[in-house]
Short mmCIF file of C-alpha atoms in Angstrom, two decimals:
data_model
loop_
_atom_site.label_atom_id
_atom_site.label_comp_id
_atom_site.label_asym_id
_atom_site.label_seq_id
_atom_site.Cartn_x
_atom_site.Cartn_y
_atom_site.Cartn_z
CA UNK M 7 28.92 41.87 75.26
CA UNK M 8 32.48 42.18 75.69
CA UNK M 9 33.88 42.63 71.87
CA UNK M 10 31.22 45.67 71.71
CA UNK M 11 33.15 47.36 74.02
CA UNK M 12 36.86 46.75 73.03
CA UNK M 13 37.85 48.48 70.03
CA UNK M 14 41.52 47.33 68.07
CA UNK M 15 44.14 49.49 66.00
CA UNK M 16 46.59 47.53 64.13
CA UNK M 17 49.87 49.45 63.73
CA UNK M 18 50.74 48.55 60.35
CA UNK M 19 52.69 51.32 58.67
CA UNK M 20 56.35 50.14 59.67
CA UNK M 21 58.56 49.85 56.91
CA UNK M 22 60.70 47.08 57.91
CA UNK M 23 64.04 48.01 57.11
CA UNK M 24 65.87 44.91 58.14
CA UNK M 25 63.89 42.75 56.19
CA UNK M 26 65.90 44.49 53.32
CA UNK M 27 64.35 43.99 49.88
CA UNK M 28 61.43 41.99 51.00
CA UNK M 29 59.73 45.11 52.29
CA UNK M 30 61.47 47.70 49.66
CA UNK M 31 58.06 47.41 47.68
CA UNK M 32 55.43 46.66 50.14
CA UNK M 33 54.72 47.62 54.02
CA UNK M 34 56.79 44.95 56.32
CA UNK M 35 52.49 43.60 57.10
CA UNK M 36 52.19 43.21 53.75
CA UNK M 37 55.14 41.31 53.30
CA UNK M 38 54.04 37.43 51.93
CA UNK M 39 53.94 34.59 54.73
CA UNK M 40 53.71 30.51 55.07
CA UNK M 41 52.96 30.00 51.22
CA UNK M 42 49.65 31.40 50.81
CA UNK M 43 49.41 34.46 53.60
CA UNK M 44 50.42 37.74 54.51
CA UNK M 45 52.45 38.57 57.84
CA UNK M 46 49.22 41.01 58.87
CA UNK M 47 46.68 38.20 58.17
CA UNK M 48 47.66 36.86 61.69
CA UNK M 49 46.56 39.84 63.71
CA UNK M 50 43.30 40.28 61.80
CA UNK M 51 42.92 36.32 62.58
CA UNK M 52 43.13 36.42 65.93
CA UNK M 53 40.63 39.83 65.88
CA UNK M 54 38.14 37.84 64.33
CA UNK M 55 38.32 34.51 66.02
CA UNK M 56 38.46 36.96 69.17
CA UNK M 57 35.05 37.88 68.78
CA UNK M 58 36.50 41.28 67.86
CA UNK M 59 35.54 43.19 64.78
CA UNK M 60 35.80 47.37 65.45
CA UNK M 61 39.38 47.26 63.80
CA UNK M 62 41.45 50.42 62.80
CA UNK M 63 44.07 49.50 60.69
CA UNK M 64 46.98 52.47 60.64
CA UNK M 65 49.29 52.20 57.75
CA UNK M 66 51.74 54.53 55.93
CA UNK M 67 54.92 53.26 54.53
CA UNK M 68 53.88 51.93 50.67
CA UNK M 69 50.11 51.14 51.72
CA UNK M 70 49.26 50.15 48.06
CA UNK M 71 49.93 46.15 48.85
CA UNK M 72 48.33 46.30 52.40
CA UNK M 73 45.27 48.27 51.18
CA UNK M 74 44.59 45.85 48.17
CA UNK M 75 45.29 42.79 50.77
CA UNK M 76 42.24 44.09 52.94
CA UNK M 77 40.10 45.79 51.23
CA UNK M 78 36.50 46.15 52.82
CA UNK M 79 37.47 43.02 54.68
CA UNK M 80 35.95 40.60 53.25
CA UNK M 81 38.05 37.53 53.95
CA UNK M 82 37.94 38.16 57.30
CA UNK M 83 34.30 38.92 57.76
CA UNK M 84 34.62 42.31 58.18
CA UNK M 85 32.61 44.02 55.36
CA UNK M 86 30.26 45.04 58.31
CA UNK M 87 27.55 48.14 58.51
CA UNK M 88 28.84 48.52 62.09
CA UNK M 89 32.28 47.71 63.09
CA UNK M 90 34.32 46.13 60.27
CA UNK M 91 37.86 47.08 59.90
CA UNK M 92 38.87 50.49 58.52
CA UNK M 93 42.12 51.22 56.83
CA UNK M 94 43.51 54.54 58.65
CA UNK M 95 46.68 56.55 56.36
CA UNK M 96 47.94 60.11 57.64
CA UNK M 97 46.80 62.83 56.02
CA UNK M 98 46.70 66.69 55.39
CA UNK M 99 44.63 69.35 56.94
CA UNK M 100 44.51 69.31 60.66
CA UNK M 101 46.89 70.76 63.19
CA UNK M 102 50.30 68.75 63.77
CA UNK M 103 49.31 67.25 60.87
CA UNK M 104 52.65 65.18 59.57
CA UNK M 105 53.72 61.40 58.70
CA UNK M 106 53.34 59.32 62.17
CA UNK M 107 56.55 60.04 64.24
CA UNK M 108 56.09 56.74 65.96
CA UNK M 109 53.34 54.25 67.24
CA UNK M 110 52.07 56.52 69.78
CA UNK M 111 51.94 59.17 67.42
CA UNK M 112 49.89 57.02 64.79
CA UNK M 113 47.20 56.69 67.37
CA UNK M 114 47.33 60.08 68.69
CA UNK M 115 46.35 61.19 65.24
CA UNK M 116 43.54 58.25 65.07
CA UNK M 117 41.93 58.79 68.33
CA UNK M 118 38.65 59.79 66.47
CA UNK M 119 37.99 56.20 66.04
CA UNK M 120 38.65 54.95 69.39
CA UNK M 121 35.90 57.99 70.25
CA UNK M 122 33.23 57.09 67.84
CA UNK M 123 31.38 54.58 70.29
CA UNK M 124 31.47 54.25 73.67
CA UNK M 125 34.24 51.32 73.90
CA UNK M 126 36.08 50.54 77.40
CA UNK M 127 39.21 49.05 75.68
CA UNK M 128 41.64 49.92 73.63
CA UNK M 129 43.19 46.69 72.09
CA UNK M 130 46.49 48.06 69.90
CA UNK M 131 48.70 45.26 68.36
CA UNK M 132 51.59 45.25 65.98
CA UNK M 133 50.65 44.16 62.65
CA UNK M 134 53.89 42.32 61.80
CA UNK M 135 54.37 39.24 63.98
CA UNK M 136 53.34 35.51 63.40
CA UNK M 137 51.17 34.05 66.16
CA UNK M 138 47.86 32.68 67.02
CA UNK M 139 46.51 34.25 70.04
CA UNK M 140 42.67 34.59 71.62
CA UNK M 141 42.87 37.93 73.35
CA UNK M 142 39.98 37.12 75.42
CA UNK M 143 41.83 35.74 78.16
CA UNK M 144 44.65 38.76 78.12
CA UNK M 145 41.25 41.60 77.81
CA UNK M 146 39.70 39.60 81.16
CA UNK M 147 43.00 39.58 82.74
CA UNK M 148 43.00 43.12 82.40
CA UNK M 149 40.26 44.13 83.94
CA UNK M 150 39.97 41.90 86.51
CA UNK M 151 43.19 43.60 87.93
CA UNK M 152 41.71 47.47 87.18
CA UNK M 153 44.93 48.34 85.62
CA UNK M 154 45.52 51.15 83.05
CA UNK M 155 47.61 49.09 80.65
CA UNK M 156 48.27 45.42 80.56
CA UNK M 157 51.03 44.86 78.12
CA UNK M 158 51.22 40.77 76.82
CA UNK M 159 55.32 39.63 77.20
CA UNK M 160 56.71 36.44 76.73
CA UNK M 161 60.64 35.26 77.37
CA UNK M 162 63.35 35.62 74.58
CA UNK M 163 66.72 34.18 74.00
CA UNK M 164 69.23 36.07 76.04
CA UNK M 165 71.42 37.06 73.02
CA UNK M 166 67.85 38.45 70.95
CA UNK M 167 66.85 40.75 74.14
CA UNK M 168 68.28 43.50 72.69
CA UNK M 169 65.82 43.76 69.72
CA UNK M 170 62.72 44.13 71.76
CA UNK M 171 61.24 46.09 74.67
CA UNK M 172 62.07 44.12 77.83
CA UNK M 173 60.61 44.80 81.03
CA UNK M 174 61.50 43.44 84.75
CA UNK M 175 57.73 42.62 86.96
CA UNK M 176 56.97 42.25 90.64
CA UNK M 177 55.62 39.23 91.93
CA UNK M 178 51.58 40.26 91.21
CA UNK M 179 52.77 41.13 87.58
CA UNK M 180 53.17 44.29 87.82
CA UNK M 181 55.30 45.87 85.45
CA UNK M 182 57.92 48.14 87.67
CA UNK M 183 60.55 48.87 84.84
CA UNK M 184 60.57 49.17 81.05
CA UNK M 185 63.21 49.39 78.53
CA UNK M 186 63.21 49.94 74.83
CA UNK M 187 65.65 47.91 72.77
CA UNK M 188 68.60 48.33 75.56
CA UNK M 189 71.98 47.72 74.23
CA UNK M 190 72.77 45.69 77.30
CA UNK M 191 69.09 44.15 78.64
CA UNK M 192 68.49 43.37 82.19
CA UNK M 193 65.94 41.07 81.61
CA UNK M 194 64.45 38.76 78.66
CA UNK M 195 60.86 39.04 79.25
CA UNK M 196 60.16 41.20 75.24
CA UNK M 197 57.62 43.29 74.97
CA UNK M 198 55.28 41.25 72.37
CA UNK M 199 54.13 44.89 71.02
CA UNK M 200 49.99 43.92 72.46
CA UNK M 201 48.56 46.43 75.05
CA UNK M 202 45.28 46.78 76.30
CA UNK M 203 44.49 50.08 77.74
CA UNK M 204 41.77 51.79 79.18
CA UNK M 205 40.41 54.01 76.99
CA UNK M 206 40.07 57.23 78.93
CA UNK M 207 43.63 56.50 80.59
CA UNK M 208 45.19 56.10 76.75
CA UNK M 209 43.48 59.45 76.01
CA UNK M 210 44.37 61.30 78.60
CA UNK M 211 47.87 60.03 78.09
CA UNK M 212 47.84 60.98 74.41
CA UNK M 213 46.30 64.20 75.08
CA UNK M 214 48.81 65.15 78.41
CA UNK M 215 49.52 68.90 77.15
CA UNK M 216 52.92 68.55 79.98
CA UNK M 217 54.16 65.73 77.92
CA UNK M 218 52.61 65.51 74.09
CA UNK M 219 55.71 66.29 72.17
CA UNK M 220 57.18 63.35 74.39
CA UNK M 221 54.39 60.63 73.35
CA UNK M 222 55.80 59.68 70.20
CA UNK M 223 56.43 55.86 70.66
CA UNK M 224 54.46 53.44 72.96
CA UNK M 225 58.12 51.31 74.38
CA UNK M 226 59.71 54.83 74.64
CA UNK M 227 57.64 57.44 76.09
CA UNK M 228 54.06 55.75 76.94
CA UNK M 229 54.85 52.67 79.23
CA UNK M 230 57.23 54.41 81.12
CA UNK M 231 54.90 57.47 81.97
CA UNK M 232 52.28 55.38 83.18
CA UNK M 233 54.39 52.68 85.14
CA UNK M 234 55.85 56.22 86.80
CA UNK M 235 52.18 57.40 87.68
CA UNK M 236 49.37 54.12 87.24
CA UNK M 237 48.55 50.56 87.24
CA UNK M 238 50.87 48.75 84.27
CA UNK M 239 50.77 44.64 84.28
CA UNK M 240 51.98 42.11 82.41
CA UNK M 241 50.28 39.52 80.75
CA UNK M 242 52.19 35.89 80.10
CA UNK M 243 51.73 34.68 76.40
CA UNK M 244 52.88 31.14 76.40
CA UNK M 245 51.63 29.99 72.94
CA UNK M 246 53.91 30.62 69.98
CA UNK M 247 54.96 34.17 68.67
CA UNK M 248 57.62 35.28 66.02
CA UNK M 249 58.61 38.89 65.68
CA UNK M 250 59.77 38.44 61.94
CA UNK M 251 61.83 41.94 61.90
CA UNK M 252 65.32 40.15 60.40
CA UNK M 253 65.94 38.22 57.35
CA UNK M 254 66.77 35.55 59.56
CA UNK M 255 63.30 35.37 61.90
CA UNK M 256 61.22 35.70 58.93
CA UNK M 257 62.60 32.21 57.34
CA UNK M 258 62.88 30.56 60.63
CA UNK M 259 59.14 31.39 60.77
CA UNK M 260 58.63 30.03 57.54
CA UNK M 261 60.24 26.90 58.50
CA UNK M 262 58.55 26.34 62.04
CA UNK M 263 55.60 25.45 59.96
CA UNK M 264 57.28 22.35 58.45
CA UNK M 265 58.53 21.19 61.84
CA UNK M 266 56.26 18.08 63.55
CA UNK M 267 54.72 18.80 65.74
CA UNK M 268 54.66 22.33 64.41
CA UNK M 269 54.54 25.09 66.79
CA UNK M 270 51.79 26.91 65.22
CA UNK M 271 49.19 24.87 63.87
CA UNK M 272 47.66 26.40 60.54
CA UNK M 273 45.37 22.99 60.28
CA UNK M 274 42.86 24.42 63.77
CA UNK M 275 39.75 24.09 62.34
CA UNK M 276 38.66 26.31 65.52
CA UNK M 277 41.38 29.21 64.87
CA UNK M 278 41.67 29.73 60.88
CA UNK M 279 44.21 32.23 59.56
CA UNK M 280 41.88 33.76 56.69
CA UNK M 281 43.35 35.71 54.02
CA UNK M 282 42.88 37.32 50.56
CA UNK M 283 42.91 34.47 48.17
CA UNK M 284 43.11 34.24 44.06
CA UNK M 285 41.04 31.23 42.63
CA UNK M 286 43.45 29.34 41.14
CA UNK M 287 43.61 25.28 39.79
CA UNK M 288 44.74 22.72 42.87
CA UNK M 289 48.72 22.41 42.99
CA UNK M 290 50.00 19.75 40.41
CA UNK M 291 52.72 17.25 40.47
CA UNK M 292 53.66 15.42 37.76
CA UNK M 293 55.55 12.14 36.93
CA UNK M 294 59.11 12.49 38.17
CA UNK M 295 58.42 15.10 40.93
CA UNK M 296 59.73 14.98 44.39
CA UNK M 297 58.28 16.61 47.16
CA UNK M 298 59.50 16.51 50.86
CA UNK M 299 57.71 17.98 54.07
CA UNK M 300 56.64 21.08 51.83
CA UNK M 301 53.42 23.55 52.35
CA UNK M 302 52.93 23.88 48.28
CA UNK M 303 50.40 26.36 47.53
CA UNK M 304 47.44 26.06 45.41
CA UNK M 305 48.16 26.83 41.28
CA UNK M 306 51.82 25.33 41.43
CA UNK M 307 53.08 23.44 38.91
CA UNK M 308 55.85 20.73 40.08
CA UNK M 309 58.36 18.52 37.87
CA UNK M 310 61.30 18.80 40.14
CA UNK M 311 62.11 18.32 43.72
CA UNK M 312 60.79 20.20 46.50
CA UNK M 313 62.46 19.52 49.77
CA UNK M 314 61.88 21.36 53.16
CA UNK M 315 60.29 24.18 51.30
CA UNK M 316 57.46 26.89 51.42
CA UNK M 317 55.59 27.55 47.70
CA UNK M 318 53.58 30.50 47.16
CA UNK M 319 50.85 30.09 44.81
CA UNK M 320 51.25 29.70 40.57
CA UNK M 321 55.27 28.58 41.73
CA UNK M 322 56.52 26.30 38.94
CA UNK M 323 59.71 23.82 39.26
CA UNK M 324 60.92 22.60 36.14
CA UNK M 325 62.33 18.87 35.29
CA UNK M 326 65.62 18.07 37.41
CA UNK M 327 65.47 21.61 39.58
CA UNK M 328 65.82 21.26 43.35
CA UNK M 329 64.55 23.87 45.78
CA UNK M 330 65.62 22.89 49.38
CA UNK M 331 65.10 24.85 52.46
CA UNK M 332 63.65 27.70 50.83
CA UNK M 333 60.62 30.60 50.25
CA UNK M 334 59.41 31.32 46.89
CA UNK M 335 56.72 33.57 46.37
CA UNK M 336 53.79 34.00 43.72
CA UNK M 337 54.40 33.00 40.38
CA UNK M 338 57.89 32.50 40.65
CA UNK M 339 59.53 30.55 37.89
CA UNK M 340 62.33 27.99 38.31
CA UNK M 341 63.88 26.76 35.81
CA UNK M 342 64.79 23.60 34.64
CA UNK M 343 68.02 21.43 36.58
CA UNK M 344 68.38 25.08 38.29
CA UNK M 345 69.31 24.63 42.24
CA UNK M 346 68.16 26.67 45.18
CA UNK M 347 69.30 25.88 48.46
CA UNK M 348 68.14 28.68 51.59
CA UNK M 349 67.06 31.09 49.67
CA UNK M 350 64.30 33.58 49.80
CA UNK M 351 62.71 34.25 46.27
CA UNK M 352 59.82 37.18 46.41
CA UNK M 353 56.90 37.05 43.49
CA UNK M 354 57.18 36.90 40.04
CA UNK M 355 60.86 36.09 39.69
CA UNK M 356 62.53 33.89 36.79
CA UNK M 357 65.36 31.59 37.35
CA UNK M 358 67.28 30.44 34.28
CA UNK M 359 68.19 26.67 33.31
CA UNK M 360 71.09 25.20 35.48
CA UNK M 361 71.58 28.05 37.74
CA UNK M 362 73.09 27.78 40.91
CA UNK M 363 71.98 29.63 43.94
CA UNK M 364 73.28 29.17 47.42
CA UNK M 365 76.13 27.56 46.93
CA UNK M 366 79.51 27.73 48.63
CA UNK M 367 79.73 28.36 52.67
CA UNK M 368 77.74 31.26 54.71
CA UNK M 369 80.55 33.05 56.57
CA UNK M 370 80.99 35.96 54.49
CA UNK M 371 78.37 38.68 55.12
CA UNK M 372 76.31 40.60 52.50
CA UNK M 373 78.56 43.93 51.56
CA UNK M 374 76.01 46.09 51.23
CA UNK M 375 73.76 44.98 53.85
CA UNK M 376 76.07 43.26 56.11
CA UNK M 377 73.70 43.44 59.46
CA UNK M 378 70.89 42.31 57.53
CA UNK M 379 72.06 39.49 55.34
CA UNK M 380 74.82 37.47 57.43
CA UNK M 381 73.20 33.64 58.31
CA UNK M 382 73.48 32.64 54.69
CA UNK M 383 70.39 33.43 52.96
CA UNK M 384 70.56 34.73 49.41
CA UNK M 385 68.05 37.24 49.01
CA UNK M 386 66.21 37.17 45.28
CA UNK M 387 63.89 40.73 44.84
CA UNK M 388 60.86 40.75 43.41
CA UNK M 389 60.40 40.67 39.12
CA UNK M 390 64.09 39.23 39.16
CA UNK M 391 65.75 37.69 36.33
CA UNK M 392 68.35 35.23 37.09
CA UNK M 393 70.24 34.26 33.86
CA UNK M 394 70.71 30.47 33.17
CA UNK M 395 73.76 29.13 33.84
CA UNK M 396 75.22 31.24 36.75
CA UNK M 397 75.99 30.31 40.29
CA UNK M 398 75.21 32.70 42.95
CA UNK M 399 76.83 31.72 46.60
CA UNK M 400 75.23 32.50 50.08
CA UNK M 401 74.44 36.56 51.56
CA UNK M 402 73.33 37.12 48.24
CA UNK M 403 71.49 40.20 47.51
CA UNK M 404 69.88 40.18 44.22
CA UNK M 405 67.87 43.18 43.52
CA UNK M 406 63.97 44.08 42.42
CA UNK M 407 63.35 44.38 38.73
CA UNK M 408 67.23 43.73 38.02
CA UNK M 409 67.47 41.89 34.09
CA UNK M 410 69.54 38.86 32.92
CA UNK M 411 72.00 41.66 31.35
CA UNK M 412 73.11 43.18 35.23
CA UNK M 413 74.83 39.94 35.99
CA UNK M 414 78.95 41.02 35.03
CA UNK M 415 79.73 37.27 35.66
CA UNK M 416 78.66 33.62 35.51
CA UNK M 417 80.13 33.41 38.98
CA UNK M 418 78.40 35.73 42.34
CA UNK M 419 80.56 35.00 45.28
CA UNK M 420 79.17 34.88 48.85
CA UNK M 421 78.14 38.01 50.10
CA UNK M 422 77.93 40.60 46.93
CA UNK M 423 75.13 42.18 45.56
CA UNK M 424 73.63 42.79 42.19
CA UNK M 425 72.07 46.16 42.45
CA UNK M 426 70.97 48.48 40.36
CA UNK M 427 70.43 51.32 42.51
CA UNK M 428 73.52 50.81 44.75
CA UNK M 429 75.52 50.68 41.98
CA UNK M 430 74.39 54.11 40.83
CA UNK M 431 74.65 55.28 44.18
CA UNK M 432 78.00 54.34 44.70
CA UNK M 433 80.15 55.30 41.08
#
């Protein structure tokens, strides 16, 4: 049958830099998603409902969150005697043995799993982007044309072309030219990070003794070499798909889900994101509350309003607070007539009574993170305490773990930080 002979490796070691805090802590896959999910449950997802379950899973940067997330699998129906997914970490004790150098590396180092059985395919995917996808149609495509690599690509906004691998194709879909994150792009059509290779022409590739030092990233090094000497096509993805790399694309993500129609539709009784799930009591709202196209998550406790808004699970809104436009994660606490407007709030945060945050205009960019934190957001880290009382404008960075005693001032203007570490750094 034809998931027994495609096997899949999930890259999901990345760190995630420009998702600033959010993936300080945790890998950028592991990062929380759409109230009640994590960013890598989508990829698994679409394994699964694929029909494919021989999943390699490569992680590095702070695995603790990811590895916890998956486990043996189990959510996902993967807790299998054969097959089943497999979480794959570098290690010590063989030659060029090292931290992954890039993606191409990561599987270089992995190829004993793609040799285990006798697979055909090689189906690698990025485990950090938001989509539902059946890979079915892209594996068939694939080998209907004989190619070596089929890589799936889908248009982008002119201006966003330079974050992504772009690629220019001939009329049969062939891919004649790549480029990796070009400061000025030719084209639009991104690289959506899915590739289905042959196996022995991925091998061979990894194993070319002429270019292995080369072979460190799949956009860099791989694509081109094989364009330059085999059979490299392109595969149209028209459903949705969000690279959530920036601070910005992760809560435009968020809040796709809360358009109608919405682009990607978490309600498909036939395509289920499964995920890693605490039992915990349904979500409660009681006399007084407000709450306005909102995905509230199971254990939340609501006495305020909730307006255009994504709740993690065990999130409680006390009596006359207002969270609009925003993402709070796991057992967050907001406090009583406290105000959040576009603001990202990871887990286990407390916001004091009457505080303020997101207020004032957006035009002023984060100082200390000024690429990352520049549309307005205000940024609130994980184990946060925001003391009552204070009002915190937009490009806010407030760190992890940071106390009520941090905060110098009952006023944070638009685009400062409170920061532990960076203040140490920087006296």
């Amino acid at each position: 049958m034809e998931y027994d002979r495609v096997v899949v490796m999930i890259l999901a070691g990345g760190q995630g830099e420009r998702l600033s805090i959010l993936s300080r802590q945790r890998a950028k896959p592991a990062v929380p998603f759409g109230g009640k999910y994590r960013i890598i449950d989508f990829a698994l997802s679409n394994c699964v409902n694929s029909g494919y379950y021989s999943i390699g899973v490569l992680t590095q940067y702070r695995p603790h969150s990811l590895n916890e997330h998956i486990g043996i699998g189990r959510p996902w129906d993967l807790d299998r005697s054969t097959g089943g997914v497999r979480l794959l970490q570098p290690y010590l004790g063989r030659a060029r043995s090292d931290w992954y150098r890039g993606t191409a590396d990561a599987i270089y180092h992995n190829l004993f799993f793609i040799e285990s059985r006798q697979y055909s395919d090689v189906l690698i995917l990025s485990g950090d982007h938001i989509y539902a996808m059946d890979y079915r149609p892209m594996v068939r495509f694939h080998r209907e044309r004989n190619a070596d690599v089929t890589g799936a690509v889908q248009p982008v906004p002119w201006e966003q072309a330079s974050r992504f691998g772009v690629m220019n194709t001939d009329d049969a879909d062939r891919i004649v030219d790549f480029e990796e994150k070009p400061p000025q792009p030719q084209s639009n059509l991104a690289s959506m990070g899915i590739y289905v290779f042959r196996k022995e022409v991925l091998i061979d590739a990894l194993r070319d003794e002429s270019a292995e030092q080369s072979m460190v990233d799949f956009g860099k090094d791989v694509i081109p070499y094989l364009i330059a000497r085999g059979s490299v096509f392109a595969y149209a993805f028209e459903g949705y798909w969000q690279d959530v790399g920036t601070i910005q694309s992760y809560w435009d993500a968020n809040m796709d889900l809360l358009r109608e129609p919405t682009p990607l539709n978490l309600y498909d009784p036939d395509w289920r994101i499964h995920t890693r799930s605490e039992e915990r009591p349904p979500a409660k709202m009681m006399d007084g509350a407000e709450v306005r196209n909102s995905l509230v998550s199971h254990g939340c406790f609501i006495r305020g309003a909730v307006e255009h808004s994504i709740l993690s699970p065990g999130v409680v809104v006390r009596d006359g607070a207002v969270v609009r436009d925003s993402v709070i994660m796991t057992d967050s606490h907001i406090g009583e007539g406290a105000i959040l407007d576009r603001c990202i709030v990871d887990k286990e945060v407390r916001i004091g009574s009457h505080a303020r945050l997101g207020a004032g205009d957006g035009e002023t960019p984060n100082w200390l993170e000024p690429d990352r934190l520049n549309t307005g957001i205000t940024l609130v880290g994980r184990n946060a305490r925001v003391p009552g009382g204070v009002t915190i404008g937009r490009n806010v960075l407030i760190a992890p773990n940071v106390d009520e005693e941090h905060f110098t001032s009952t006023t944070i203007a638009s685009g400062e930080s409170v920061d532990r570490l960076a203040t140490a750094l920087l006296s």
